[in-house]
Amino acid sequence: IGVSVPVEPDNAKICAVTGASGYVGGRIARHMTDMGWKVVRLGRHAGADNVAFRLGDPVAPEALRGCAALVHCAYDFSPLRWSDIDDVNVKGTARLFEAARQAGVRRIVLISTISAFDGCRSLYGRAKLEMERAAAALGAWASAEANLLPAASTTARIAASSVFQRSSWNVFHETQICLSAAWAAIDD
């Protein structure tokens, strides 16, 4: 992406969201806006409120300068071979996270999936697991796609939320909804 985020005096309330034109990213972007954040929507289509973003393309740190947070929801399903999936999604995520760190983004959240586990058979799960590892290498947060998960018990949600808020890195598989996990990671 080559568009710079306007640097405002208080960047504490600016959040970039990748995949903002998708379901989960769109919900997170809406929630962040409702909570008073200025949201930079990074998605497939450029527009008045959207910045064109294609996972796998180079990301200049200047494009994220001024953001306090980044929630990474994007995943490109078009590659079908592992080498292409790795180039676009895994390495693209690592480049995005590195650009965010260089830009001074303080909070980085990866929306992952319950399909990401050692020994998983799906290429999607394998890619998300590698993306989680890229996130861990930079101290970012990861959250499972909770819209695919059964609702956790109240006790499990409270326990998981407590761990999530204490840790600098936590793969979060028992959340009520993705935006709750993203919000917990971003809002101190």
N, CA and C of each residue as an Amber inpcrd file, in Angstrom:
protein
   564
   0.8470000  -1.1710000   0.0000000   0.0000000   0.0000000   0.0000000
   0.8870000   1.2260000   0.0000000   0.4780000   2.2270000  -0.6780000
   1.3080000   3.3990000  -0.8110000   0.6710000   4.6630000  -0.2750000
  -0.4820000   4.5720000   0.3620000  -1.1570000   5.7460000   0.8850000
  -0.7690000   5.9110000   2.3420000  -0.3720000   7.0990000   2.7380000
   0.0140000   7.3500000   4.1200000  -1.1980000   7.6460000   4.9780000
  -1.1120000   7.2160000   6.2190000  -2.1240000   7.5250000   7.2120000
  -1.8200000   8.9290000   7.7120000  -2.8100000   9.8170000   7.7670000
  -2.5270000  11.1550000   8.2790000  -2.0980000  11.0850000   9.7330000
  -0.9760000  11.7100000  10.0530000  -0.4910000  11.7220000  11.4260000
  -1.2260000  12.8200000  12.1640000  -1.9270000  12.4480000  13.2030000
  -2.6630000  13.4040000  14.0150000  -1.9430000  13.5670000  15.3330000
  -2.2020000  14.6600000  16.0520000  -1.5060000  14.8860000  17.3220000
  -1.6400000  13.7180000  18.2780000  -2.7980000  13.0790000  18.3070000
  -3.0170000  11.9400000  19.1990000  -3.3410000  10.7190000  18.3580000
  -2.3040000   9.9360000  18.0330000  -2.5380000   8.7590000  17.2030000
  -3.0280000   7.5780000  18.0180000  -3.2890000   7.7960000  19.2980000
  -3.7190000   6.7030000  20.1620000  -5.0630000   6.1300000  19.7320000
  -5.7880000   6.8270000  18.8980000  -7.1110000   6.3600000  18.5110000
  -7.2180000   6.1180000  17.0040000  -6.1110000   5.7270000  16.3530000
  -6.1480000   5.3820000  14.9360000  -5.7890000   3.9060000  14.8020000
  -6.6590000   3.1550000  14.1270000  -6.4630000   1.7170000  13.9490000
  -6.5970000   1.3610000  12.4730000  -5.6220000   0.6360000  11.9400000
  -5.7130000   0.1010000  10.5770000  -6.2950000  -1.2990000  10.6680000
  -7.2120000  -1.6270000   9.7660000  -7.8310000  -2.9530000   9.7340000
  -7.6860000  -3.5010000   8.3230000  -6.9320000  -4.6120000   8.1560000
  -6.8470000  -5.2670000   6.8500000  -8.0620000  -6.1660000   6.6870000
  -8.4460000  -6.3850000   5.4440000  -9.6210000  -7.2080000   5.1910000
 -10.9000000  -6.5060000   5.5930000 -10.8640000  -5.1860000   5.6270000
 -12.0110000  -4.4140000   6.0970000 -13.2140000  -4.5170000   5.1680000
 -12.9970000  -4.9950000   3.9400000 -14.1400000  -5.1770000   3.0430000
 -14.7570000  -6.5640000   3.2040000 -14.1470000  -7.4070000   4.0360000
 -14.6960000  -8.7250000   4.3300000 -15.5920000  -8.6810000   5.5530000
 -16.1700000  -9.8290000   5.8970000 -17.1260000  -9.8860000   7.0060000
 -16.4810000  -9.5600000   8.3540000 -15.4560000 -10.3180000   8.7540000
 -14.8530000 -10.1250000  10.0740000 -14.1740000  -8.7650000  10.1470000
 -13.3640000  -8.4250000   9.1510000 -12.6880000  -7.1330000   9.1460000
 -13.6710000  -5.9750000   9.1540000 -14.7590000  -6.1210000   8.4120000
 -15.7870000  -5.0850000   8.3850000 -16.4470000  -4.8900000   9.7330000
 -16.7160000  -6.0020000  10.4190000 -17.3250000  -5.9220000  11.7590000
 -16.3680000  -5.2630000  12.7490000 -15.1010000  -5.6530000  12.6720000
 -14.1210000  -5.0550000  13.5810000 -13.9790000  -3.5630000  13.2970000
 -13.8830000  -3.1890000  12.0230000 -13.7620000  -1.7750000  11.6540000
 -14.9670000  -0.9730000  12.1700000 -16.1660000  -1.5220000  12.0030000
 -17.3760000  -0.8460000  12.4850000 -17.3460000  -0.6850000  13.9970000
 -16.9480000  -1.7550000  14.6840000 -16.8930000  -1.7120000  16.1510000
 -15.8890000  -0.6600000  16.6130000 -14.7280000  -0.6330000  15.9930000
 -13.6980000   0.3350000  16.3790000 -14.2140000   1.7590000  16.1610000
 -14.8860000   1.9920000  15.0530000 -15.4690000   3.3070000  14.7730000
 -16.5010000   3.6570000  15.8460000 -17.3490000   2.6990000  16.1810000
 -18.3610000   2.9300000  17.2140000 -17.7330000   3.2590000  18.5630000
 -16.5220000   2.7630000  18.7980000 -15.8340000   3.0060000  20.0640000
 -14.9990000   4.2910000  20.0310000 -15.1500000   5.0600000  18.9530000
 -14.4840000   6.3590000  18.8870000 -13.1310000   6.3700000  18.2030000
 -12.7500000   5.2590000  17.6100000 -11.4710000   5.1910000  16.9070000
 -11.6360000   5.6760000  15.4800000 -10.6000000   6.3050000  14.9580000
 -10.5340000   6.5670000  13.5270000  -9.9940000   5.2760000  12.9150000
 -10.6720000   4.7430000  11.9230000 -10.2770000   3.4710000  11.3170000
  -9.7900000   3.6990000   9.8990000  -8.6010000   3.1740000   9.6300000
  -8.0610000   3.1400000   8.2740000  -8.4000000   1.7550000   7.7440000
  -9.3340000   1.6720000   6.8050000  -9.8200000   0.3930000   6.2730000
  -8.9460000  -0.0200000   5.0920000  -8.2550000  -1.1270000   5.2660000
  -7.3950000  -1.6590000   4.2110000  -8.1000000  -2.8670000   3.6140000
  -8.5430000  -2.7580000   2.3670000  -9.3170000  -3.8310000   1.7670000
  -9.0830000  -3.9520000   0.2750000  -9.8470000  -4.8510000  -0.3230000
  -9.6790000  -5.1480000  -1.7490000  -9.9880000  -3.9650000  -2.6410000
 -10.8330000  -3.0710000  -2.1890000 -11.2930000  -1.9850000  -3.0470000
 -10.9980000  -0.6320000  -2.4120000 -10.4180000   0.2740000  -3.1870000
 -10.1950000   1.6390000  -2.7090000 -11.4960000   2.4110000  -2.8180000
 -11.6740000   3.3600000  -1.9590000 -12.8730000   4.1920000  -1.9880000
 -12.7200000   5.3080000  -0.9940000 -13.8150000   5.9990000  -0.7280000
 -13.7770000   7.1420000   0.1770000 -13.2230000   6.7640000   1.5490000
 -13.6360000   5.6300000   2.0710000 -13.1970000   5.2120000   3.4050000
 -12.2290000   4.0360000   3.3730000 -11.8650000   3.5810000   2.1790000
 -11.0110000   2.3990000   2.0630000  -9.7140000   2.7200000   1.3420000
  -8.6430000   2.0990000   1.8150000  -7.3460000   2.1560000   1.1520000
  -7.1340000   0.7910000   0.5140000  -6.8020000   0.7610000  -0.7700000
  -6.5650000  -0.5140000  -1.4540000  -5.3820000  -1.2270000  -0.7970000
  -5.5930000  -2.4890000  -0.5080000  -4.5570000  -3.3190000   0.1190000
  -4.6510000  -4.7130000  -0.4730000  -3.5170000  -5.2260000  -0.8740000
  -3.4610000  -6.5970000  -1.3860000  -2.3930000  -7.3340000  -0.6000000
  -2.8170000  -8.3320000   0.1310000  -1.8960000  -9.1300000   0.9290000
  -0.8460000  -9.7410000   0.0180000   0.3980000  -9.6210000   0.4080000
   1.5070000 -10.1280000  -0.3880000   2.2620000  -9.0260000  -1.0990000
   1.5830000  -7.9040000  -1.3650000   2.2610000  -6.7640000  -1.9800000
   3.1340000  -6.0720000  -0.9340000   4.1820000  -5.3910000  -1.3800000
   5.0220000  -4.6570000  -0.4250000   4.2060000  -3.6140000   0.3480000
   4.5830000  -3.4080000   1.6030000   3.9270000  -2.4120000   2.4510000
   5.0010000  -1.4740000   2.9710000   4.8870000  -0.2140000   2.6300000
   5.8260000   0.7850000   3.1320000   5.4320000   1.1560000   4.5580000
   6.4000000   1.2130000   5.4840000   6.0670000   1.6010000   6.8620000
   5.3350000   2.9430000   6.9330000   5.6380000   3.8460000   6.0150000
   4.9790000   5.1560000   6.0090000   3.4650000   5.0220000   5.8550000
   3.0260000   3.9600000   5.2240000   1.5940000   3.7500000   5.0150000
   0.8550000   3.5160000   6.3250000   1.5780000   3.0760000   7.3590000
   0.9580000   2.7810000   8.6520000   1.3780000   3.7620000   9.7450000
   2.2530000   4.6830000   9.4150000   2.7100000   5.6520000  10.4060000
   1.5160000   6.4660000  10.8910000   1.4440000   6.6510000  12.1760000
   0.3210000   7.3750000  12.7640000  -0.7180000   6.4560000  13.3720000
  -0.6710000   5.1730000  13.0500000  -1.6280000   4.2190000  13.6210000
  -1.1180000   3.7090000  14.9640000  -2.0020000   3.6120000  15.9130000
  -1.6680000   3.0250000  17.2090000  -1.8720000   1.5180000  17.1800000
  -2.7410000   1.0410000  16.2670000  -3.0800000  -0.3820000  16.2430000
  -3.3060000  -0.8570000  14.8170000  -3.0940000  -2.1560000  14.6270000
  -3.3590000  -2.8330000  13.3600000  -4.0680000  -4.1410000  13.6850000
  -5.2210000  -4.3590000  13.0680000  -5.9140000  -5.6430000  13.1890000
  -5.8670000  -6.2720000  11.8040000  -5.1920000  -7.4140000  11.6990000
  -4.9720000  -8.0720000  10.4100000  -5.9790000  -9.2090000  10.2330000
  -6.9830000  -8.9510000   9.3800000  -8.0380000  -9.9320000   9.1050000
  -7.9250000 -10.5170000   7.7030000  -7.0960000  -9.9270000   6.8480000
  -7.0450000 -10.3230000   5.4340000  -6.4290000 -11.7080000   5.2600000
  -6.9740000 -12.4270000   4.2940000  -6.4240000 -13.7060000   3.8440000
  -6.8250000 -13.8390000   2.3850000  -5.8650000 -14.1840000   1.5330000
  -6.1330000 -14.3270000   0.0970000  -6.3520000 -15.8070000  -0.2170000
  -7.5770000 -16.1560000  -0.5980000  -7.9140000 -17.5470000  -0.9000000
  -7.6040000 -17.9370000  -2.3400000  -7.1650000 -17.0090000  -3.1700000
  -6.9430000 -17.3530000  -4.5790000  -5.7410000 -18.2720000  -4.8170000
  -4.6250000 -18.1550000  -4.0810000  -3.5400000 -19.1270000  -4.3000000
  -3.9710000 -20.5250000  -3.8510000  -3.5870000 -21.5370000  -4.6210000
  -3.9900000 -22.9060000  -4.2920000  -2.8090000 -23.8120000  -3.9470000
  -1.6280000 -23.5010000  -4.4360000  -0.4360000 -24.3010000  -4.1140000
   0.2450000 -23.7230000  -2.8850000   0.8530000 -24.6080000  -2.0580000
   1.4780000 -24.1450000  -0.8290000   2.4960000 -23.0390000  -1.0900000
   3.3190000 -23.1630000  -2.0980000   4.3480000 -22.1430000  -2.3360000
   3.7110000 -20.7710000  -2.5790000   2.5940000 -20.7280000  -3.2840000
   1.9080000 -19.4600000  -3.5340000   1.2010000 -18.9440000  -2.2760000
   0.5830000 -19.8480000  -1.5310000  -0.0740000 -19.4750000  -0.2730000
   0.9620000 -18.8940000   0.6870000   2.1040000 -19.5410000   0.7560000
   3.1820000 -19.0830000   1.6300000   3.6720000 -17.6990000   1.1990000
   3.8940000 -17.5090000  -0.0910000   4.3670000 -16.2090000  -0.5960000
   3.3820000 -15.0900000  -0.2960000   2.1080000 -15.3340000  -0.5730000
   1.1000000 -14.2750000  -0.4450000   0.6830000 -14.0780000   1.0120000
   0.2200000 -15.1350000   1.6630000  -0.3810000 -14.9940000   2.9890000
   0.6310000 -14.9840000   4.1280000   1.5350000 -15.9450000   4.1430000
   2.4780000 -16.0470000   5.2590000   3.5450000 -14.9600000   5.1670000
   4.2430000 -14.9110000   4.0700000   5.3000000 -13.8940000   3.9280000
   4.7050000 -12.4990000   3.8210000   3.5340000 -12.3880000   3.1920000
   2.8550000 -11.0950000   3.1300000   2.4880000 -10.5830000   4.5110000
   2.0400000 -11.4760000   5.3800000   1.7190000 -11.1100000   6.7580000
   2.9720000 -10.6770000   7.5040000   4.0460000 -11.4270000   7.3340000
   5.3040000 -11.0610000   8.0000000   5.7720000  -9.6720000   7.5470000
   5.6580000  -9.3890000   6.2370000   6.0490000  -8.0560000   5.7340000
   5.1440000  -6.9640000   6.3070000   3.8430000  -7.2440000   6.3750000
   2.9030000  -6.2810000   6.9480000   3.2520000  -5.9860000   8.4010000
   3.4990000  -7.0300000   9.1900000   3.8250000  -6.8490000  10.6030000
   5.1330000  -6.0860000  10.7810000   6.1140000  -6.3960000   9.9640000
   7.3990000  -5.6930000  10.0550000   7.2230000  -4.2190000   9.7040000
   6.4400000  -3.9280000   8.6770000   6.1700000  -2.5290000   8.3130000
   5.4540000  -1.8140000   9.4650000   4.5180000  -2.5110000  10.1100000
   3.7940000  -1.9190000  11.2370000   4.7500000  -1.6080000  12.3820000
   5.6410000  -2.5290000  12.6770000   6.6210000  -2.2880000  13.7490000
   7.5310000  -1.1140000  13.3930000   8.0010000  -1.0700000  12.1650000
   8.8570000   0.0380000  11.7330000   8.1190000   1.3700000  11.7890000
   6.8120000   1.3420000  11.5810000   5.9950000   2.5610000  11.6130000
   5.6560000   2.9920000  13.0410000   5.9740000   2.1460000  14.0110000
   5.6820000   2.4780000  15.4030000   4.2950000   2.0820000  15.8670000
   3.6440000   1.1670000  15.1430000   2.3260000   0.6770000  15.5650000
   2.5260000  -0.1090000  16.8600000   1.8110000   0.2830000  17.9110000
   2.0330000  -0.3140000  19.2310000   1.3150000  -1.6380000  19.4370000
   0.1430000  -1.8110000  18.8310000  -0.6330000  -3.0370000  19.0300000
  -0.9050000  -3.6760000  17.6790000  -0.5890000  -4.9560000  17.5730000
  -0.8540000  -5.6990000  16.3410000  -1.6460000  -6.9460000  16.7220000
  -2.7650000  -7.1480000  16.0240000  -3.6330000  -8.2960000  16.2850000
  -3.8100000  -9.0640000  14.9830000  -3.6200000 -10.3620000  15.0260000
  -3.8770000 -11.2520000  13.8890000  -5.1600000 -12.0190000  14.1580000
  -6.0890000 -11.9670000  13.2220000  -7.2780000 -12.8100000  13.3230000
  -6.9180000 -14.1340000  12.6500000  -6.8820000 -15.1950000  13.4330000
  -6.4680000 -16.4980000  12.9460000  -7.6830000 -17.4120000  12.8310000
  -7.4930000 -18.6770000  13.0920000  -8.5740000 -19.6480000  12.9520000
  -8.3500000 -20.8260000  13.8820000  -9.4300000 -21.4800000  14.2430000
  -9.3540000 -22.6970000  15.0400000  -8.6960000 -23.8200000  14.2240000
  -8.6160000 -23.6480000  12.9110000  -7.9840000 -24.6420000  12.0290000
  -6.4650000 -24.6200000  12.1080000  -5.8910000 -23.6440000  12.8050000
  -4.4340000 -23.5070000  12.8930000  -3.9100000 -24.2990000  14.0890000
  -3.3470000 -25.4650000  13.8200000  -2.7510000 -26.2730000  14.8870000
  -1.6930000 -27.1820000  14.2630000  -0.7230000 -27.5740000  15.0760000
   0.3170000 -28.4770000  14.5850000  -0.3220000 -29.7500000  14.0610000
   0.0680000 -30.1640000  12.8760000  -0.4540000 -31.3770000  12.2670000
  -1.7320000 -31.1880000  11.4750000  -2.2170000 -29.9430000  11.3590000
  -3.4610000 -29.7390000  10.5890000  -3.2180000 -30.1330000   9.1320000
  -4.2590000 -30.5880000   8.4810000  -4.1300000 -31.0570000   7.0970000
  -4.4240000 -29.9700000   6.0710000  -5.2230000 -29.0020000   6.4430000
  -5.6100000 -27.9900000   5.4590000  -4.4830000 -26.9870000   5.2400000
  -4.3320000 -26.5500000   4.0220000  -3.3360000 -25.5310000   3.7160000
  -3.7040000 -24.2070000   4.3790000  -4.9870000 -23.9390000   4.4850000
  -5.4580000 -22.7350000   5.1640000  -5.0100000 -22.7370000   6.6230000
  -5.2690000 -23.8330000   7.3350000  -4.8580000 -23.9380000   8.7300000
  -3.3560000 -23.8460000   8.8860000  -2.6350000 -24.4970000   7.9860000
  -1.1690000 -24.4550000   8.0140000  -0.6650000 -23.0260000   7.8040000
  -1.2700000 -22.3100000   6.8570000  -0.8660000 -20.9230000   6.5970000
  -1.1650000 -20.0480000   7.8130000  -2.3410000 -20.1990000   8.3860000
  -2.6910000 -19.3960000   9.5590000  -1.7530000 -19.6970000  10.7280000
  -1.3590000 -20.9580000  10.8920000  -0.4140000 -21.3130000  11.9450000
   0.9180000 -20.6070000  11.7190000   1.3810000 -20.5830000  10.4740000
   2.6330000 -19.8770000  10.1560000   2.4760000 -18.3710000  10.3600000
   1.2910000 -17.8510000  10.0590000   1.0210000 -16.4320000  10.2940000
   1.0450000 -16.1360000  11.7970000   0.5150000 -17.0470000  12.6120000
   0.5720000 -16.8980000  14.0670000   2.0270000 -16.8550000  14.5380000
   2.8530000 -17.6970000  13.9470000   4.2700000 -17.7090000  14.3250000
   4.9500000 -16.3970000  13.9560000   4.5840000 -15.8340000  12.8010000
   5.1200000 -14.5230000  12.4120000   4.6630000 -13.4620000  13.4110000
   3.4120000 -13.5670000  13.8460000   2.8950000 -12.6310000  14.8440000
   3.6590000 -12.7860000  16.1560000   3.8740000 -14.0240000  16.5700000
   4.5740000 -14.2810000  17.8290000   5.9920000 -13.7240000  17.8010000
   6.6410000 -13.8150000  16.6640000   8.0160000 -13.3260000  16.5410000
   8.1000000 -11.8240000  16.8000000   7.0010000 -11.1070000  16.5710000
   6.9870000  -9.6640000  16.8010000   6.2050000  -9.2770000  18.0540000
   5.7790000 -10.2680000  18.8270000   5.0380000  -9.9770000  20.0500000
   3.6120000  -9.5370000  19.8120000   3.0420000  -9.8920000  18.6660000
   1.6650000  -9.5110000  18.3520000   0.6920000 -10.4780000  19.0140000
  -0.5900000 -10.1880000  18.9080000  -1.6580000 -11.0090000  19.4530000
  -2.2920000 -11.8150000  18.3340000  -2.8700000 -12.9520000  18.6470000
  -3.6300000 -13.7240000  17.6620000  -4.9500000 -14.1480000  18.2820000
  -5.9940000 -14.1310000  17.4730000  -7.3290000 -14.5180000  17.9210000
  -7.9240000 -15.4510000  16.8900000  -8.5820000 -16.5140000  17.3410000
  -9.2620000 -17.4180000  16.4150000 -10.4790000 -16.7390000  15.8210000
 -10.9100000 -17.1970000  14.6570000 -12.1330000 -16.6870000  14.0380000
 -13.3160000 -17.2140000  14.8270000 -13.7330000 -16.4470000  15.7880000
 -14.7310000 -16.9190000  16.7470000 -16.0980000 -17.1500000  16.1160000
 -16.3540000 -16.5410000  14.9480000 -17.6540000 -16.7890000  14.3340000
 -17.7930000 -18.2440000  13.9070000 -16.6980000 -18.9910000  13.8990000
 -16.7330000 -20.4110000  13.5700000 -16.7280000 -21.2810000  14.8160000
 -16.6060000 -20.6630000  15.9800000 -16.4900000 -21.4250000  17.2230000
 -17.8210000 -21.4890000  17.9580000 -18.0460000 -22.5800000  18.6780000
 -19.2030000 -22.5840000  19.5660000 -18.9600000 -21.5710000  20.6840000
 -20.0070000 -21.0030000  21.2200000 -19.8460000 -20.0340000  22.3020000
 -19.2220000 -20.7170000  23.5080000 -18.2560000 -20.0870000  24.0950000
 -17.6060000 -20.6140000  25.2910000 -18.4790000 -20.2940000  26.5030000
 -18.2950000 -21.0600000  27.5630000 -19.0270000 -20.7680000  28.7890000
 -18.5390000 -19.4310000  29.3450000 -19.3350000 -18.8250000  30.1920000
 -18.9500000 -17.5510000  30.7970000 -17.6430000 -17.7040000  31.5470000
 -17.4780000 -18.7850000  32.2930000 -16.2480000 -19.0170000  33.0440000
 -15.0560000 -19.1160000  32.1110000 -15.2020000 -19.8510000  31.0040000
 -14.1060000 -20.0010000  30.0500000 -13.7600000 -18.6650000  29.4160000
 -14.7880000 -17.8620000  29.0790000 -14.5370000 -16.5440000  28.4790000
 -13.7860000 -15.6470000  29.4490000 -14.2030000 -15.6440000  30.7250000
 -13.5370000 -14.8040000  31.7210000 -12.0950000 -15.2550000  31.9030000
 -11.8670000 -16.5640000  32.0260000 -10.5110000 -17.0810000  32.2020000
  -9.6450000 -16.7750000  30.9840000 -10.1790000 -17.0320000  29.7970000
  -9.4180000 -16.7670000  28.5760000  -9.1500000 -15.2860000  28.4190000
 -10.1330000 -14.4540000  28.7270000  -9.9600000 -13.0090000  28.6140000
  -8.8750000 -12.5270000  29.5600000  -8.8540000 -13.0700000  30.7590000
  -7.8360000 -12.6920000  31.7240000  -6.4410000 -13.0350000  31.2240000
  -6.2800000 -14.2400000  30.6830000  -4.9810000 -14.6520000  30.1310000
  -4.6160000 -13.7690000  28.9500000  -5.5880000 -13.5120000  28.0840000
  -5.3520000 -12.7240000  26.8780000  -4.8630000 -11.3290000  27.2290000
  -5.4540000 -10.7070000  28.2500000  -5.0840000  -9.3450000  28.6080000
  -3.7360000  -9.2890000  29.3140000  -3.3030000 -10.3770000  29.9540000
  -2.0290000 -10.3920000  30.6620000  -0.8600000 -10.6970000  29.7450000
  -1.0800000 -11.4360000  28.6950000   0.0060000 -11.9340000  27.8740000
   0.3920000 -10.9620000  26.7790000   1.6800000 -11.0000000  26.3880000
   2.0930000 -10.2140000  25.2300000   1.8150000 -11.0170000  23.9620000
   1.6530000 -12.3150000  24.0940000   1.3350000 -13.1880000  22.9470000
   0.4100000 -14.2700000  23.4300000  -0.6900000 -14.4590000  22.7500000
  -1.6160000 -15.5090000  23.1490000  -2.4560000 -15.9080000  21.9460000
  -2.4410000 -17.1820000  21.6190000  -3.3400000 -17.6890000  20.5850000
  -4.6660000 -17.9510000  21.2790000  -5.6840000 -17.2810000  20.8600000
  -6.9400000 -17.1880000  21.5690000  -8.0060000 -17.9920000  20.8540000
  -8.3750000 -19.1620000  21.3800000  -9.3500000 -20.0190000  20.7110000
 -10.7100000 -20.0640000  21.4010000 -10.8770000 -19.4440000  22.5440000
 -12.1430000 -19.5080000  23.2620000 -12.7140000 -18.1070000  23.4720000
 -12.9540000 -17.3950000  22.4100000 -13.5040000 -16.0510000  22.5410000
 -14.9700000 -16.0230000  22.1800000 -15.6660000 -15.0320000  22.6850000
 -17.0820000 -14.8940000  22.3330000 -17.2180000 -14.4770000  20.8850000
 -16.5090000 -13.4320000  20.4700000 -16.4830000 -12.9950000  19.0770000
 -15.1300000 -12.3720000  18.7920000 -14.7250000 -12.3790000  17.5210000
 -13.4120000 -11.8460000  17.1440000 -13.2130000 -10.4180000  17.5890000
 -14.1950000  -9.5800000  17.4230000 -13.9850000  -8.1870000  17.7570000
 -13.7780000  -7.9860000  19.2410000 -14.3140000  -8.8730000  20.0860000
 -14.0450000  -8.7850000  21.5170000 -12.5730000  -9.0190000  21.7870000
 -12.0070000 -10.0240000  21.1450000 -10.5890000 -10.3090000  21.3300000
  -9.7280000  -9.1860000  20.7740000 -10.0870000  -8.6860000  19.6120000
  -9.3290000  -7.5800000  19.0320000  -9.4190000  -6.3570000  19.9290000
 -10.6130000  -6.0760000  20.4190000 -10.8080000  -4.9140000  21.2830000
 -10.0140000  -5.0620000  22.5720000 -10.0160000  -6.2490000  23.1690000
  -9.2650000  -6.4680000  24.4040000  -7.7730000  -6.2380000  24.1930000
  -7.2690000  -6.5990000  23.0280000  -5.8470000  -6.4440000  22.7440000
  -5.4750000  -4.9950000  22.4730000  -6.4130000  -4.2260000  21.9550000
  -6.1010000  -2.8670000  21.5460000  -6.4080000  -1.8550000  22.6310000
  -7.5170000  -2.0110000  23.3080000  -7.9580000  -1.0160000  24.2810000
  -7.3890000  -1.3140000  25.6520000  -6.4760000  -0.4480000  26.1110000
  -5.9550000  -0.7080000  27.4550000  -6.7610000  -0.0310000  28.4990000
